[in-house]
Coordinates of C-alpha atoms in Angstrom, one line a residue:
M1 CA 0.0 0.0 0.0
S2 CA 1.4 3.4 -1.0
T3 CA 1.8 6.4 1.3
L4 CA -1.2 8.1 -0.4
Q5 CA -3.4 5.1 0.1
R6 CA -2.5 4.9 3.8
A7 CA -3.2 8.6 4.2
R8 CA -6.6 8.1 2.6
C9 CA -7.4 5.2 4.9
R10 CA -6.5 7.2 8.0
L11 CA -8.6 10.2 6.9
R12 CA -11.6 7.9 6.2
A13 CA -11.2 6.4 9.7
H14 CA -11.2 9.9 11.2
P15 CA -13.8 12.0 9.3
F16 CA -14.0 14.6 12.1
A17 CA -10.3 15.3 11.7
L18 CA -10.7 15.6 7.9
D19 CA -13.6 18.1 8.3
A20 CA -11.5 20.1 10.8
A21 CA -8.6 20.3 8.4
L22 CA -11.0 21.3 5.6
A23 CA -12.5 24.0 7.7
A24 CA -9.0 25.3 8.5
G25 CA -8.1 25.4 4.9
V26 CA -11.3 27.2 3.9
L27 CA -10.7 29.8 6.7
A28 CA -7.2 30.4 5.4
C29 CA -8.4 30.9 1.9
M30 CA -11.1 33.3 3.0
V31 CA -8.7 35.3 5.2
A32 CA -6.2 35.5 2.3
G33 CA -8.9 36.5 -0.1
S34 CA -10.1 39.3 2.2
F35 CA -6.8 41.1 1.5
V36 CA -7.6 41.3 -2.3
D37 CA -9.2 44.5 -3.5
P38 CA -10.7 43.9 -7.0
H39 CA -11.6 47.6 -7.3
G40 CA -8.2 49.3 -6.9
P41 CA -7.1 52.1 -9.2
H42 CA -4.9 49.7 -11.2
G43 CA -7.3 46.6 -11.1
V44 CA -6.9 43.7 -8.7
T45 CA -4.4 44.7 -6.0
W46 CA -3.1 43.2 -2.7
E47 CA -3.6 45.4 0.3
L48 CA -2.3 45.0 3.8
S49 CA -5.3 46.4 5.4
T50 CA -7.1 44.3 8.0
P51 CA -10.6 43.1 7.2
D52 CA -13.6 44.4 9.1
P53 CA -14.0 42.7 12.5
L54 CA -17.5 41.6 11.7
S55 CA -16.2 40.0 8.5
L56 CA -13.5 38.1 10.5
V57 CA -16.2 36.9 12.9
L58 CA -18.4 35.7 10.0
M59 CA -15.5 33.9 8.4
A60 CA -14.5 32.2 11.6
L61 CA -18.1 31.2 12.4
G62 CA -18.7 29.9 8.8
A63 CA -15.5 27.8 8.8
A64 CA -16.2 26.4 12.3
A65 CA -19.7 25.3 11.1
L66 CA -18.1 23.2 8.4
V67 CA -16.7 20.9 11.1
L68 CA -20.2 19.6 11.6
R69 CA -21.1 19.3 7.9
R70 CA -21.4 15.5 7.9
R71 CA -23.7 15.4 10.9
A72 CA -26.1 18.2 10.0
P73 CA -25.5 19.2 6.3
L74 CA -28.8 21.2 5.9
A75 CA -28.3 23.0 9.2
V76 CA -24.7 23.9 8.3
L77 CA -25.9 25.1 4.9
A78 CA -28.5 27.3 6.5
F79 CA -26.0 28.8 9.0
T80 CA -23.3 29.5 6.5
G81 CA -25.9 30.9 4.1
A82 CA -27.2 33.3 6.8
A83 CA -23.6 34.4 7.5
S84 CA -23.0 35.0 3.8
V85 CA -26.2 37.1 3.6
V86 CA -25.1 39.2 6.5
E87 CA -21.7 39.7 5.0
S88 CA -23.2 40.7 1.6
V89 CA -25.3 43.4 3.2
T90 CA -22.7 44.8 5.7
G91 CA -19.3 44.0 4.3
D92 CA -17.4 46.7 2.6
P93 CA -15.0 45.8 1.2
R94 CA -16.6 42.4 0.8
V95 CA -14.9 39.1 1.9
P96 CA -15.5 35.6 0.4
V97 CA -17.7 34.2 3.2
A98 CA -19.6 32.5 0.4
M99 CA -16.8 29.9 0.2
C100 CA -18.4 28.2 3.3
V101 CA -21.8 28.1 1.5
V102 CA -20.2 26.4 -1.5
V103 CA -18.7 23.7 0.6
A104 CA -21.9 23.2 2.6
L105 CA -24.0 23.0 -0.5
Y106 CA -21.6 20.4 -2.0
T107 CA -22.0 18.3 1.2
V108 CA -25.8 18.5 1.0
A109 CA -25.8 17.5 -2.7
S110 CA -23.4 14.6 -2.1
T111 CA -25.4 13.2 0.8
T112 CA -29.1 13.6 -0.3
D113 CA -31.0 12.8 -3.4
R114 CA -31.2 14.8 -6.6
P115 CA -34.7 16.4 -6.1
T116 CA -33.5 17.7 -2.7
T117 CA -30.3 19.0 -4.3
W118 CA -32.3 20.9 -7.0
R119 CA -34.6 22.5 -4.4
V120 CA -31.9 23.5 -1.9
G121 CA -29.5 24.6 -4.6
L122 CA -31.9 26.8 -6.4
L123 CA -33.1 28.3 -3.1
T124 CA -29.5 29.0 -2.0
M125 CA -28.5 30.6 -5.3
T126 CA -31.6 32.7 -5.4
V127 CA -31.2 34.0 -1.9
L128 CA -27.5 34.7 -2.0
T129 CA -27.5 36.3 -5.5
G130 CA -30.7 38.2 -5.0
T131 CA -29.5 39.6 -1.7
A132 CA -26.1 40.6 -3.2
M133 CA -27.8 42.3 -6.2
T134 CA -30.5 44.2 -4.2
A135 CA -28.9 45.0 -0.8
G136 CA -25.2 44.8 -1.4
P137 CA -22.8 47.8 -1.8
L138 CA -22.0 46.9 -5.4
P139 CA -24.1 47.4 -8.5
W140 CA -26.5 44.5 -9.3
Y141 CA -24.5 43.7 -12.5
A142 CA -21.1 43.4 -10.7
Q143 CA -19.1 40.3 -11.5
E144 CA -19.0 39.3 -7.8
N145 CA -22.8 38.9 -7.8
L146 CA -22.7 36.7 -10.8
G147 CA -19.8 34.8 -9.2
L148 CA -22.0 33.8 -6.3
L149 CA -24.5 32.3 -8.8
A150 CA -21.7 30.4 -10.6
W151 CA -19.9 29.1 -7.5
T152 CA -23.0 27.9 -5.8
G153 CA -24.1 26.1 -9.0
I154 CA -20.7 24.5 -9.2
G155 CA -20.9 23.3 -5.6
A156 CA -24.3 21.7 -6.2
T157 CA -23.3 20.1 -9.4
A158 CA -20.1 18.6 -8.1
G159 CA -21.9 17.2 -5.0
D160 CA -24.5 15.6 -7.2
A161 CA -21.9 14.1 -9.4
V162 CA -20.1 12.6 -6.4
R163 CA -23.3 11.2 -5.0
S164 CA -24.1 9.6 -8.4
R165 CA -20.7 8.0 -8.6
R166 CA -21.0 6.6 -5.1
A167 CA -24.4 5.1 -5.9
F168 CA -23.0 3.6 -9.1
V169 CA -20.0 2.0 -7.3
Q170 CA -22.3 0.8 -4.5
A171 CA -24.6 -0.8 -7.1
I172 CA -21.7 -2.6 -8.7
R173 CA -20.4 -3.8 -5.4
E174 CA -23.9 -5.1 -4.4
R175 CA -24.3 -6.8 -7.7
A176 CA -20.9 -8.5 -7.3
E177 CA -21.8 -9.6 -3.8
R178 CA -25.1 -10.9 -5.0
A179 CA -23.5 -12.8 -7.8
E180 CA -21.0 -14.3 -5.4
R181 CA -23.8 -15.5 -3.1
T182 CA -25.6 -16.9 -6.0
R183 CA -22.5 -18.9 -7.1
E184 CA -22.0 -20.2 -3.6
E185 CA -25.7 -21.3 -3.4
E186 CA -25.4 -22.9 -6.8
A187 CA -22.3 -24.8 -5.7
R188 CA -24.0 -26.0 -2.5
R189 CA -27.0 -27.1 -4.5
R190 CA -24.8 -29.0 -6.9
V191 CA -23.0 -30.7 -4.1
A192 CA -26.2 -31.7 -2.4
E193 CA -27.6 -33.1 -5.7
E194 CA -24.4 -35.0 -6.3
R195 CA -24.4 -36.5 -2.8
L196 CA -28.1 -37.5 -3.3
R197 CA -27.3 -39.1 -6.6
I198 CA -24.3 -41.1 -5.3
A199 CA -26.5 -42.2 -2.3
R200 CA -29.1 -43.5 -4.7
D201 CA -26.5 -45.3 -6.8
L202 CA -25.0 -46.9 -3.7
H203 CA -28.5 -48.0 -2.5
D204 CA -29.4 -49.5 -5.8
V205 CA -26.1 -51.4 -6.1
V206 CA -26.1 -52.7 -2.6
A207 CA -29.8 -53.6 -2.5
H208 CA -29.6 -55.5 -5.8
H209 CA -26.5 -57.5 -5.2
I210 CA -27.0 -58.2 -1.5
A211 CA -30.5 -59.5 -2.3
L212 CA -29.0 -61.9 -4.9
V213 CA -26.3 -63.0 -2.5
N214 CA -28.9 -63.6 0.3
V215 CA -31.1 -65.7 -2.0
Q216 CA -28.2 -67.8 -3.4
A217 CA -26.7 -68.3 0.1
G218 CA -30.0 -69.5 1.3
V219 CA -30.2 -72.0 -1.6
A220 CA -26.7 -73.2 -1.0
A221 CA -27.4 -73.8 2.7
H222 CA -30.6 -75.6 1.9
V223 CA -29.1 -78.1 -0.6
M224 CA -25.6 -78.4 0.8
D225 CA -26.0 -81.9 2.2
K226 CA -28.3 -83.5 -0.4
R227 CA -27.2 -81.8 -3.6
P228 CA -23.7 -80.5 -3.3
D229 CA -23.4 -79.7 -7.0
Q230 CA -26.3 -77.3 -6.9
A231 CA -24.9 -75.8 -3.7
K232 CA -21.6 -75.2 -5.5
E233 CA -23.5 -73.5 -8.4
A234 CA -25.3 -71.3 -5.9
L235 CA -22.0 -70.4 -4.2
A236 CA -20.6 -69.5 -7.6
H237 CA -23.5 -67.2 -8.2
V238 CA -22.8 -65.7 -4.8
R239 CA -19.2 -65.1 -5.7
E240 CA -20.1 -63.6 -9.1
A241 CA -22.7 -61.3 -7.5
S242 CA -20.3 -60.1 -4.8
R243 CA -17.6 -59.5 -7.4
S244 CA -20.0 -57.4 -9.5
A245 CA -21.1 -55.5 -6.3
L246 CA -17.6 -54.7 -5.5
G247 CA -16.9 -53.5 -9.0
E248 CA -19.9 -51.2 -9.1
L249 CA -19.2 -49.9 -5.6
R250 CA -15.6 -49.1 -6.6
A251 CA -16.9 -47.2 -9.6
T252 CA -19.5 -45.3 -7.6
V253 CA -17.3 -44.4 -4.8
G254 CA -14.6 -43.5 -7.3
L255 CA -16.8 -40.6 -8.3
L256 CA -15.6 -38.9 -5.1
R257 CA -12.0 -38.8 -6.4
Q258 CA -10.5 -35.6 -7.8
S259 CA -11.1 -35.0 -11.5
D260 CA -7.4 -35.1 -12.2
D261 CA -6.8 -38.4 -10.3
P262 CA -5.5 -40.9 -12.8
E263 CA -7.1 -43.7 -10.8
A264 CA -10.6 -42.3 -11.2
P265 CA -13.0 -44.7 -12.9
T266 CA -13.7 -44.3 -16.6
E267 CA -16.3 -47.0 -17.0
P268 CA -19.6 -45.6 -18.3
A269 CA -22.7 -45.7 -16.1
P270 CA -25.0 -48.7 -16.8
G271 CA -28.0 -48.3 -19.1
L272 CA -30.6 -50.2 -20.9
D273 CA -28.0 -51.8 -23.1
R274 CA -27.2 -54.0 -20.1
L275 CA -30.8 -54.9 -19.4
D276 CA -30.4 -58.5 -20.5
E277 CA -27.3 -58.8 -18.3
L278 CA -29.4 -57.5 -15.4
A279 CA -32.2 -59.8 -16.0
G280 CA -29.7 -62.7 -16.2
T281 CA -28.5 -62.0 -12.7
F282 CA -32.0 -62.4 -11.3
R283 CA -32.7 -65.5 -13.4
S284 CA -29.6 -67.0 -11.9
A285 CA -31.0 -66.3 -8.5
G286 CA -34.2 -68.2 -9.3
L287 CA -36.5 -65.4 -10.4
R288 CA -38.3 -65.8 -13.6
V289 CA -37.9 -62.6 -15.6
L290 CA -39.5 -61.9 -18.9
V291 CA -38.1 -58.9 -20.8
A292 CA -40.0 -57.2 -23.7
R293 CA -38.5 -54.1 -25.4
E294 CA -38.2 -52.6 -28.8
D295 CA -35.5 -54.0 -31.0
Q296 CA -34.8 -50.7 -32.7
S297 CA -34.9 -48.5 -29.6
P298 CA -33.1 -45.2 -30.3
A299 CA -30.2 -44.0 -28.2
L300 CA -31.3 -42.3 -25.0
P301 CA -29.7 -39.4 -23.1
A302 CA -27.3 -40.6 -20.5
A303 CA -29.4 -39.4 -17.6
V304 CA -32.6 -41.1 -18.9
D305 CA -30.7 -44.3 -19.7
L306 CA -29.3 -44.5 -16.2
A307 CA -32.6 -43.7 -14.5
A308 CA -34.5 -46.3 -16.6
Y309 CA -31.8 -49.0 -15.7
R310 CA -32.0 -48.1 -12.0
V311 CA -35.8 -48.2 -11.9
I312 CA -35.9 -51.7 -13.4
Q313 CA -33.0 -52.8 -11.1
E314 CA -34.8 -51.6 -8.0
A315 CA -38.2 -53.0 -9.0
L316 CA -36.7 -56.5 -9.7
T317 CA -34.8 -56.3 -6.5
N318 CA -38.1 -55.7 -4.6
V319 CA -39.7 -58.6 -6.5
Q320 CA -36.8 -60.9 -5.6
K321 CA -37.0 -59.9 -1.9
H322 CA -40.8 -59.7 -1.3
A323 CA -42.8 -61.4 -4.0
G324 CA -42.2 -64.9 -3.0
S325 CA -40.2 -67.8 -4.4
E326 CA -42.7 -68.6 -7.1
A327 CA -43.2 -65.1 -8.4
K328 CA -42.6 -64.1 -12.0
A329 CA -41.6 -60.6 -13.2
E330 CA -42.3 -59.0 -16.5
V331 CA -40.3 -56.0 -17.7
S332 CA -41.5 -53.8 -20.6
V333 CA -39.6 -50.9 -22.2
V334 CA -41.5 -49.1 -24.9
R335 CA -40.9 -45.8 -26.7
V336 CA -44.1 -43.8 -26.9
G337 CA -43.7 -40.5 -28.7
P338 CA -41.3 -38.2 -26.9
H339 CA -41.3 -40.5 -23.9
I340 CA -40.1 -43.9 -22.9
E341 CA -42.4 -46.0 -20.7
I342 CA -41.0 -48.6 -18.3
T343 CA -43.3 -51.2 -16.6
V344 CA -42.3 -53.9 -14.2
L345 CA -45.1 -56.3 -13.1
D346 CA -45.0 -59.3 -10.8
D347 CA -47.6 -61.9 -9.7
G348 CA -46.1 -62.5 -6.3
T349 CA -48.1 -63.4 -3.3
G350 CA -45.4 -63.4 -0.7
D351 CA -45.1 -61.1 2.3
G352 CA -44.9 -57.5 1.1
A353 CA -46.2 -58.3 -2.4
G354 CA -49.2 -56.1 -1.9
A355 CA -49.8 -52.8 -0.3
A356 CA -51.0 -54.5 2.9
G357 CA -47.7 -56.2 3.3
G358 CA -46.0 -52.9 4.0
G359 CA -42.7 -54.0 2.4
R360 CA -43.2 -52.2 -0.9
G361 CA -45.5 -49.4 0.2
E362 CA -44.9 -45.8 -0.7
G363 CA -41.5 -44.7 0.5
G364 CA -40.3 -48.3 1.2
H365 CA -37.9 -50.5 -0.6
G366 CA -38.7 -53.9 0.8
G367 CA -37.0 -53.4 4.1
G368 CA -40.0 -52.2 6.1
E369 CA -40.2 -48.8 7.6
G370 CA -37.6 -46.2 6.8
G371 CA -36.6 -47.8 3.4
H372 CA -35.6 -45.7 0.4
G373 CA -36.0 -47.8 -2.6
L374 CA -39.3 -46.5 -4.1
L375 CA -38.4 -43.0 -2.7
G376 CA -35.1 -43.2 -4.7
M377 CA -36.9 -44.3 -7.8
R378 CA -39.3 -41.4 -7.5
E379 CA -36.5 -38.9 -7.0
R380 CA -34.8 -40.1 -10.1
V381 CA -37.9 -39.9 -12.2
T382 CA -39.0 -36.6 -10.8
A383 CA -35.6 -35.1 -11.4
L384 CA -36.1 -35.8 -15.1
R385 CA -39.6 -34.3 -15.2
G386 CA -41.1 -37.8 -15.5
T387 CA -43.8 -39.6 -13.5
L388 CA -43.7 -42.8 -11.4
T389 CA -46.7 -44.9 -10.4
T390 CA -46.4 -47.8 -8.0
G391 CA -48.9 -49.9 -6.2
P392 CA -50.4 -53.4 -5.8
R393 CA -52.2 -55.1 -8.7
Y394 CA -55.7 -56.4 -8.6
G395 CA -55.5 -60.1 -7.7
G396 CA -52.0 -60.0 -6.3
G397 CA -48.6 -58.7 -7.2
F398 CA -47.1 -55.3 -7.7
R399 CA -46.8 -52.8 -10.5
V400 CA -44.1 -50.2 -11.1
H401 CA -44.7 -47.8 -14.1
A402 CA -42.4 -45.0 -15.0
I403 CA -42.7 -42.5 -17.9
L404 CA -39.5 -40.6 -18.7
P405 CA -39.1 -37.8 -21.3
V406 CA -36.4 -38.7 -23.9
E407 CA -35.2 -35.1 -23.9
P408 CA -35.3 -33.8 -20.3
R409 CA -34.6 -30.2 -19.4
T410 CA -31.0 -29.1 -19.0
S411 CA -31.5 -28.4 -15.3
A412 CA -33.0 -31.8 -14.8
A413 CA -30.3 -33.6 -16.8
Q414 CA -27.7 -32.7 -14.2
D415 CA -28.8 -35.7 -12.2
G416 CA -27.1 -37.8 -14.8
P417 CA -23.6 -39.3 -14.5

């Protein structure tokens, strides 16, 4: 910081001292100007004569009033204006007491609004100039009288310009602060959305694979003694499901790495192109799954593709966990106009298959109270401006129906990978 900048900081920290110094400077200028005689025999001359005592008193009082110009600008303007009027009527030779009025008028203009500046400025110029022209010792057309009009106008104009500049700078500063707050809020919102997305992915991966591991482990324990070959096959499925779970967990948690980390995962997020593979994992666990989809299905946006995959995965996981051992699931993926419709039906009669069971009710995921499966599906679909309908089927079973727009809004597509 330079010496000039440090001096400015000190003066801003002590405005009373600045006003006192300004008042002293104005007083010195007025006293020096009182020795100038503009009407000498040879033009403007310097004389050593002492000004009139009343003029000295008026100059001192006007300068002293400027110390309070920030606290009461209008009162200081009225006081200095009155002193200038008295000096205009009685002073001969005249002294420049009007300098105090110019400084006071500048202060009023720089601290109030423009309409107030216009009213106060016109009133001050009219009173001072009119008094000097009509009651002063000089002719009405004297240049000193016109000088009062010019100097008061300059003071008002300069103060208004300073006020306008301060307002402009303040508006820019507030706009910058508001933009900064908006960026911070947007960053927090994006972080929250990313955390929610990762939480949903973790839930889908864990719920799906743990359900498969649980089923296959139960099968292995049941047939271990009588049919060891079937038990080995079930344990192989357990091993494969656990390996797949670890891989997906590693990919999901790897999203938390820094973007410049060379070990960050580069595998694309799952989509409907892996639907047959997903159905195969459930078939290997003993669930009968029938998949029906369009052969020439167009490519979907990444966010829609991931959401569709996760909805089917969570729905089949619920069927596996709650529809019973003899249940059959049907998965349908159909493109209808600008939307893609996903339907997962089951005919299960096990505990939780219907709404009365509580296992797959609104907000649950098959784990009783406090689950997040259906809630996570609904959040995914809603984020893409889609709709999700879930509920028990007439005659038994459960139905999950999702409609996703193929071209979601930009703000919604941020939920994608």
